[in-house]
Short mmCIF file of C-alpha atoms in Angstrom, two decimals:
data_model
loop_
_atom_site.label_atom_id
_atom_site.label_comp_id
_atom_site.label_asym_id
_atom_site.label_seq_id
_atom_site.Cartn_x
_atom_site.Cartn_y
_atom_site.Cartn_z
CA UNK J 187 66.72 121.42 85.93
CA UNK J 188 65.58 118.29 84.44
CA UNK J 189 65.66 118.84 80.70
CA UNK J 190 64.04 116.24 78.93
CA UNK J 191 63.29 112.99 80.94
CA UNK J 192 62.48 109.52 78.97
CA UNK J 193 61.51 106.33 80.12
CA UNK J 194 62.34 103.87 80.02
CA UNK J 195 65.94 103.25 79.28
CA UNK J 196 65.44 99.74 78.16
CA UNK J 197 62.80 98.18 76.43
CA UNK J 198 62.67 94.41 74.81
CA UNK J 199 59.25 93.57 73.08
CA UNK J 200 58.06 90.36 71.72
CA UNK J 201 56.42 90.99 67.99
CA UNK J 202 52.54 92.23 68.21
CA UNK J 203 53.16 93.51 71.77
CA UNK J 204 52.37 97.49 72.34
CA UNK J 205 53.92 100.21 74.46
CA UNK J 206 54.63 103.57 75.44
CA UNK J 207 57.60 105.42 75.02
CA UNK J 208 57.41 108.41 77.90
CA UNK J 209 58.57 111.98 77.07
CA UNK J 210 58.05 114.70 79.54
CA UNK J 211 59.62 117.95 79.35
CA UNK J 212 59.96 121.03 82.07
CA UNK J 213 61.34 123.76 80.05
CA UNK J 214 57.91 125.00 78.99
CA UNK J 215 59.15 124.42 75.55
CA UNK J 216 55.59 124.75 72.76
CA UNK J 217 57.80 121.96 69.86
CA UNK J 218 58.56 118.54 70.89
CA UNK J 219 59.93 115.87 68.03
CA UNK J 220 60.06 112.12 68.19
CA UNK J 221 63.11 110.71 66.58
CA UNK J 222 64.37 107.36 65.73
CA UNK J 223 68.14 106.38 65.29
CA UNK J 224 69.78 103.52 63.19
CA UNK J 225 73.22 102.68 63.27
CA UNK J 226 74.85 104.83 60.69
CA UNK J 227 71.14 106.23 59.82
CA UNK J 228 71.40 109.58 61.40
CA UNK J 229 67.76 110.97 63.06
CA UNK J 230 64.41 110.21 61.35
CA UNK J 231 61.59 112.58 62.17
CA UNK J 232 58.71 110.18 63.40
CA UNK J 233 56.49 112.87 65.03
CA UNK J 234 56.44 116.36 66.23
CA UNK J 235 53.81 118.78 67.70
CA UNK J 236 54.18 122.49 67.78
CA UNK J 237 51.93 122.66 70.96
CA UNK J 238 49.31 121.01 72.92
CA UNK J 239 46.62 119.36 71.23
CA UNK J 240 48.27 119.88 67.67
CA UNK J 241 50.49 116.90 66.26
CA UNK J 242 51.90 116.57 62.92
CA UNK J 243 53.48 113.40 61.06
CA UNK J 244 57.37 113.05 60.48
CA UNK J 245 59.33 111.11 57.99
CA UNK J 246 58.78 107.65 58.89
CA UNK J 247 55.09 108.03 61.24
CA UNK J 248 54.05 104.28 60.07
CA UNK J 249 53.22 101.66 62.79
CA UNK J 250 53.53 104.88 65.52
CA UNK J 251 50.95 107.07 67.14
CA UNK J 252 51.46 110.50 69.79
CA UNK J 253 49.52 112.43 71.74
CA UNK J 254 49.86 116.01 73.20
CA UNK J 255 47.41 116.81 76.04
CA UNK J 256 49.52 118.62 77.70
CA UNK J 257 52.90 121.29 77.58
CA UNK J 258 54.94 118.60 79.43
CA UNK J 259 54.33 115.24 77.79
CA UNK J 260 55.03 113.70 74.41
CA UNK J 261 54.63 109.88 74.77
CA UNK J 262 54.80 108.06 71.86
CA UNK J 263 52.74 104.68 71.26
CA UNK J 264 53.54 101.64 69.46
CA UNK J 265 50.77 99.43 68.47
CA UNK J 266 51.85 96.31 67.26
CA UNK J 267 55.60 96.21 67.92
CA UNK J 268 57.70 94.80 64.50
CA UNK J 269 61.46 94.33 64.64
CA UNK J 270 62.08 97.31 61.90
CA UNK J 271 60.43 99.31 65.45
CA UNK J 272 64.06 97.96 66.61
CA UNK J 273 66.09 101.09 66.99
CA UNK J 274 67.01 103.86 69.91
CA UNK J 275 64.10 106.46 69.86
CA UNK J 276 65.04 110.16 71.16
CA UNK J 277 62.07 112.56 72.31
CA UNK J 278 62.96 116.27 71.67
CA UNK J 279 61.61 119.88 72.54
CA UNK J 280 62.49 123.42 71.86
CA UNK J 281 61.36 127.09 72.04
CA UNK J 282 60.84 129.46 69.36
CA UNK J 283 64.58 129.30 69.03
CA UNK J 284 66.30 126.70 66.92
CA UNK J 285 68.00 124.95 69.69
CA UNK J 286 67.17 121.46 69.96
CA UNK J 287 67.12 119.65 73.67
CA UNK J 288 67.23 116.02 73.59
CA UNK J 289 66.52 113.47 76.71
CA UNK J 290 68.72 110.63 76.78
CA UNK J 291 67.21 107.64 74.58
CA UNK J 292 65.04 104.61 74.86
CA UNK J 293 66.92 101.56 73.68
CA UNK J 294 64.19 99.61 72.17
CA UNK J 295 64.27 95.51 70.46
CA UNK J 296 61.92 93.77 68.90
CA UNK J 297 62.27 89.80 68.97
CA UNK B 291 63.86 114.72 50.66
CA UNK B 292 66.50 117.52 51.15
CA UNK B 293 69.93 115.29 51.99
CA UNK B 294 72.74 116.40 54.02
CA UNK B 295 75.69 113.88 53.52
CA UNK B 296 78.16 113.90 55.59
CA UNK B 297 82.04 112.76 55.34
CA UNK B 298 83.68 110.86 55.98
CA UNK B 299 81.58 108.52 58.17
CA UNK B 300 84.48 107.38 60.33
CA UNK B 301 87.68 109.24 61.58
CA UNK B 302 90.18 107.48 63.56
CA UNK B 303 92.98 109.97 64.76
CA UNK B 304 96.06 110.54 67.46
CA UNK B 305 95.55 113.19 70.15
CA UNK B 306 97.13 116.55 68.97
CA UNK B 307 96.00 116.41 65.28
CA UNK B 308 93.70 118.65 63.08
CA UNK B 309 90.68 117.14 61.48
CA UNK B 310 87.84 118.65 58.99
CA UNK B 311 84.65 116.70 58.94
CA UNK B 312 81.93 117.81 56.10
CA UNK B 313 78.29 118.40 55.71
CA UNK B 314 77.23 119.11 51.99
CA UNK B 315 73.27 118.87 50.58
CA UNK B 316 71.90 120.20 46.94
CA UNK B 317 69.58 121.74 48.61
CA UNK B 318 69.89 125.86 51.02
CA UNK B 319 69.09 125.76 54.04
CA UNK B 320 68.17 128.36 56.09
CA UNK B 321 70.40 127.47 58.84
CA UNK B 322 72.46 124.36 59.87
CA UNK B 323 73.41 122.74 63.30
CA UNK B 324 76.47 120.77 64.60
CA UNK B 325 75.64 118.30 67.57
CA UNK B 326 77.50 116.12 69.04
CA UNK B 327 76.40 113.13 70.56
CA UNK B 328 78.30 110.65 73.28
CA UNK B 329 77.22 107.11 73.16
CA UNK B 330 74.20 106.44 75.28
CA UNK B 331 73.38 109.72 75.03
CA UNK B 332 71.02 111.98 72.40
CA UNK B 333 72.73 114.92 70.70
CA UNK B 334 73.96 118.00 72.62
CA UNK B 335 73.71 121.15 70.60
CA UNK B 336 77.05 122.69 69.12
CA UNK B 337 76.70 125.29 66.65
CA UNK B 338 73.70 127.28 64.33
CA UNK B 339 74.94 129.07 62.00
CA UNK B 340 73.07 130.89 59.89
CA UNK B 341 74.76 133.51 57.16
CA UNK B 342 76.35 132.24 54.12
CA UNK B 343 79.93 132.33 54.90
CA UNK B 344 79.60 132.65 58.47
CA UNK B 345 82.43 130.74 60.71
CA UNK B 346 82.08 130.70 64.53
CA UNK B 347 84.34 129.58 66.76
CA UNK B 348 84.17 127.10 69.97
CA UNK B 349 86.98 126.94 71.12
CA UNK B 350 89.41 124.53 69.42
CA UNK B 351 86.04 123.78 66.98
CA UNK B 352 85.87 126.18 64.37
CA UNK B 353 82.48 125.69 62.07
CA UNK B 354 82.11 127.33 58.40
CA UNK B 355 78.55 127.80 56.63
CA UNK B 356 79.07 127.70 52.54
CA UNK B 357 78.00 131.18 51.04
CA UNK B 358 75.50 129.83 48.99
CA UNK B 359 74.24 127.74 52.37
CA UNK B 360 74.23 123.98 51.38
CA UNK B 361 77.04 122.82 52.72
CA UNK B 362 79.03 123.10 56.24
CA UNK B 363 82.55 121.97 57.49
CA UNK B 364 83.69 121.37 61.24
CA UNK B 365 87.46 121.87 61.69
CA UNK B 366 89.04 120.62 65.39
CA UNK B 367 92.09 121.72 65.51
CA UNK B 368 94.77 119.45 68.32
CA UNK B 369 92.05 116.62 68.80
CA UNK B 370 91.79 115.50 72.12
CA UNK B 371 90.44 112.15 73.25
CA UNK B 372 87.44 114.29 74.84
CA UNK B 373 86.44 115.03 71.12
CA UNK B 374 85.43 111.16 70.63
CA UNK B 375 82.21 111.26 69.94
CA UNK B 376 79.74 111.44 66.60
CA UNK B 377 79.15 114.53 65.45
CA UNK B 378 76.09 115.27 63.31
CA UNK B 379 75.29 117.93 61.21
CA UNK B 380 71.41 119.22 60.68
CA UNK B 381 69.75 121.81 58.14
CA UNK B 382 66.45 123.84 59.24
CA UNK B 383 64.20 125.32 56.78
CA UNK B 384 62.52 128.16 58.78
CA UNK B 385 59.44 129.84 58.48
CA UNK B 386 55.62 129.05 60.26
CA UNK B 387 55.14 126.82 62.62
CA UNK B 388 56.29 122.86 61.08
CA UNK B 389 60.33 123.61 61.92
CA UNK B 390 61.73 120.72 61.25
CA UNK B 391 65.43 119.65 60.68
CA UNK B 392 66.94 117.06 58.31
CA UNK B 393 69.88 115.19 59.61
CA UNK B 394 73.29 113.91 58.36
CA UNK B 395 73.98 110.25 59.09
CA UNK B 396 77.09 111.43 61.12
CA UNK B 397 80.57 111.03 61.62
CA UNK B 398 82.64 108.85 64.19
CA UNK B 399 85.30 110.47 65.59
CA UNK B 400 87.70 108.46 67.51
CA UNK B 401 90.40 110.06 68.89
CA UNK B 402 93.16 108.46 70.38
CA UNK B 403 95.37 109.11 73.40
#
């Protein structure tokens, strides 16, 4: 059982370059959440999306866009990449219950 | 913004001894979490407690809810170097469909063989 797969791992971005963070889940899970971790930060809510089709901003959603077209896939989008985008970005999903899954990170840097 | 702060942000200990790490906000929460999270890794899913006064126990990890429900403590009692890790605590406010948690900043255990 997968869990929750991101990719990719690694990222390095020049400033003003875009990309896609990947986030695909197979737990059937309706919520998925797009955090963001600083070093002694904790988790900021970015995004989250209680189910296909429906998405919802976060605490810090500036200079980031999602999409949910399907159950399975979160990705989140950065348009024009700044270094403050420089951080390690965790995709999340969960059921009704409170339990929160998390994949394993996307180390991202902005230079 | 509801705040959970959590102490003390680093912990540096010898293998065999007891530790109590804290989570304390202003604010009630309907529930709060304890994660733990390994470096390169995202957060892996404790504890929920939910009743005011409630303590559950994992093992050598015993985890205490406040009765009025804004503020937690995680107690580890004979550390081991396994325990290294940061452990994070987070407060849900229930009810429709936005769930969302707020998160503590953390604390960095370190235990040492």
């Amino acid at each position: 059982n997968a869990g929750v797969t991101q990719t990719p791992k690694f990222r390095i971005l020049k400033i003003g370059q875009s990309m896609t963070l990947q986030c695909t889940q197979d737990m059937n899970h309706n919520y998925m959440y797009w955090y963001r971790q600083d070093p002694g930060m904790g988790l900021k809510l970015i995004y989250y999306s209680v189910g296909a089709g429906i998405t919802d901003k976060g605490e810090v959603p500036n200079g980031y866009n999602v999409s949910r077209s399907t159950t399975e896939d979160f990705p989140l989008r950065l348009e024009l990449a700044a270094p403050s985008q420089t951080s390690v970005y965790f995709c999340a999903s969960k059921t009704g219950e409170e339990k929160l899954f998390f994949g394993s990170g996307t180390q991202l840097s902005v230079l | 913004t509801q705040l959970l702060e959590q102490s003390p942000q680093f912990l540096s200990i010898q293998e065999g001894e007891n530790l109590t790490v804290y989570c304390n906000s202003s604010s009630v929460f309907s529930s709060l979490q304890w994660y733990r999270q390994e470096p390169g890794e995202g957060p892996v899913l404790l504890v929920t407690v939910v009743t005011g006064g409630e303590v559950k126990k994992l093992k050598r990890l015993t985890f205490q809810f406040g009765d009025a429900r804004k503020d937690s403590s995680l107690h580890i009692t004979a550390a081991q170097p396994g325990d290294t890790g940061l452990y994070l605590c987070a407060g849900g406010r229930s009810g429709g469909s936005n769930y969302k948690l707020t998160f503590g900043k953390g604390t960095l255990l370190t235990v040492n063989p």
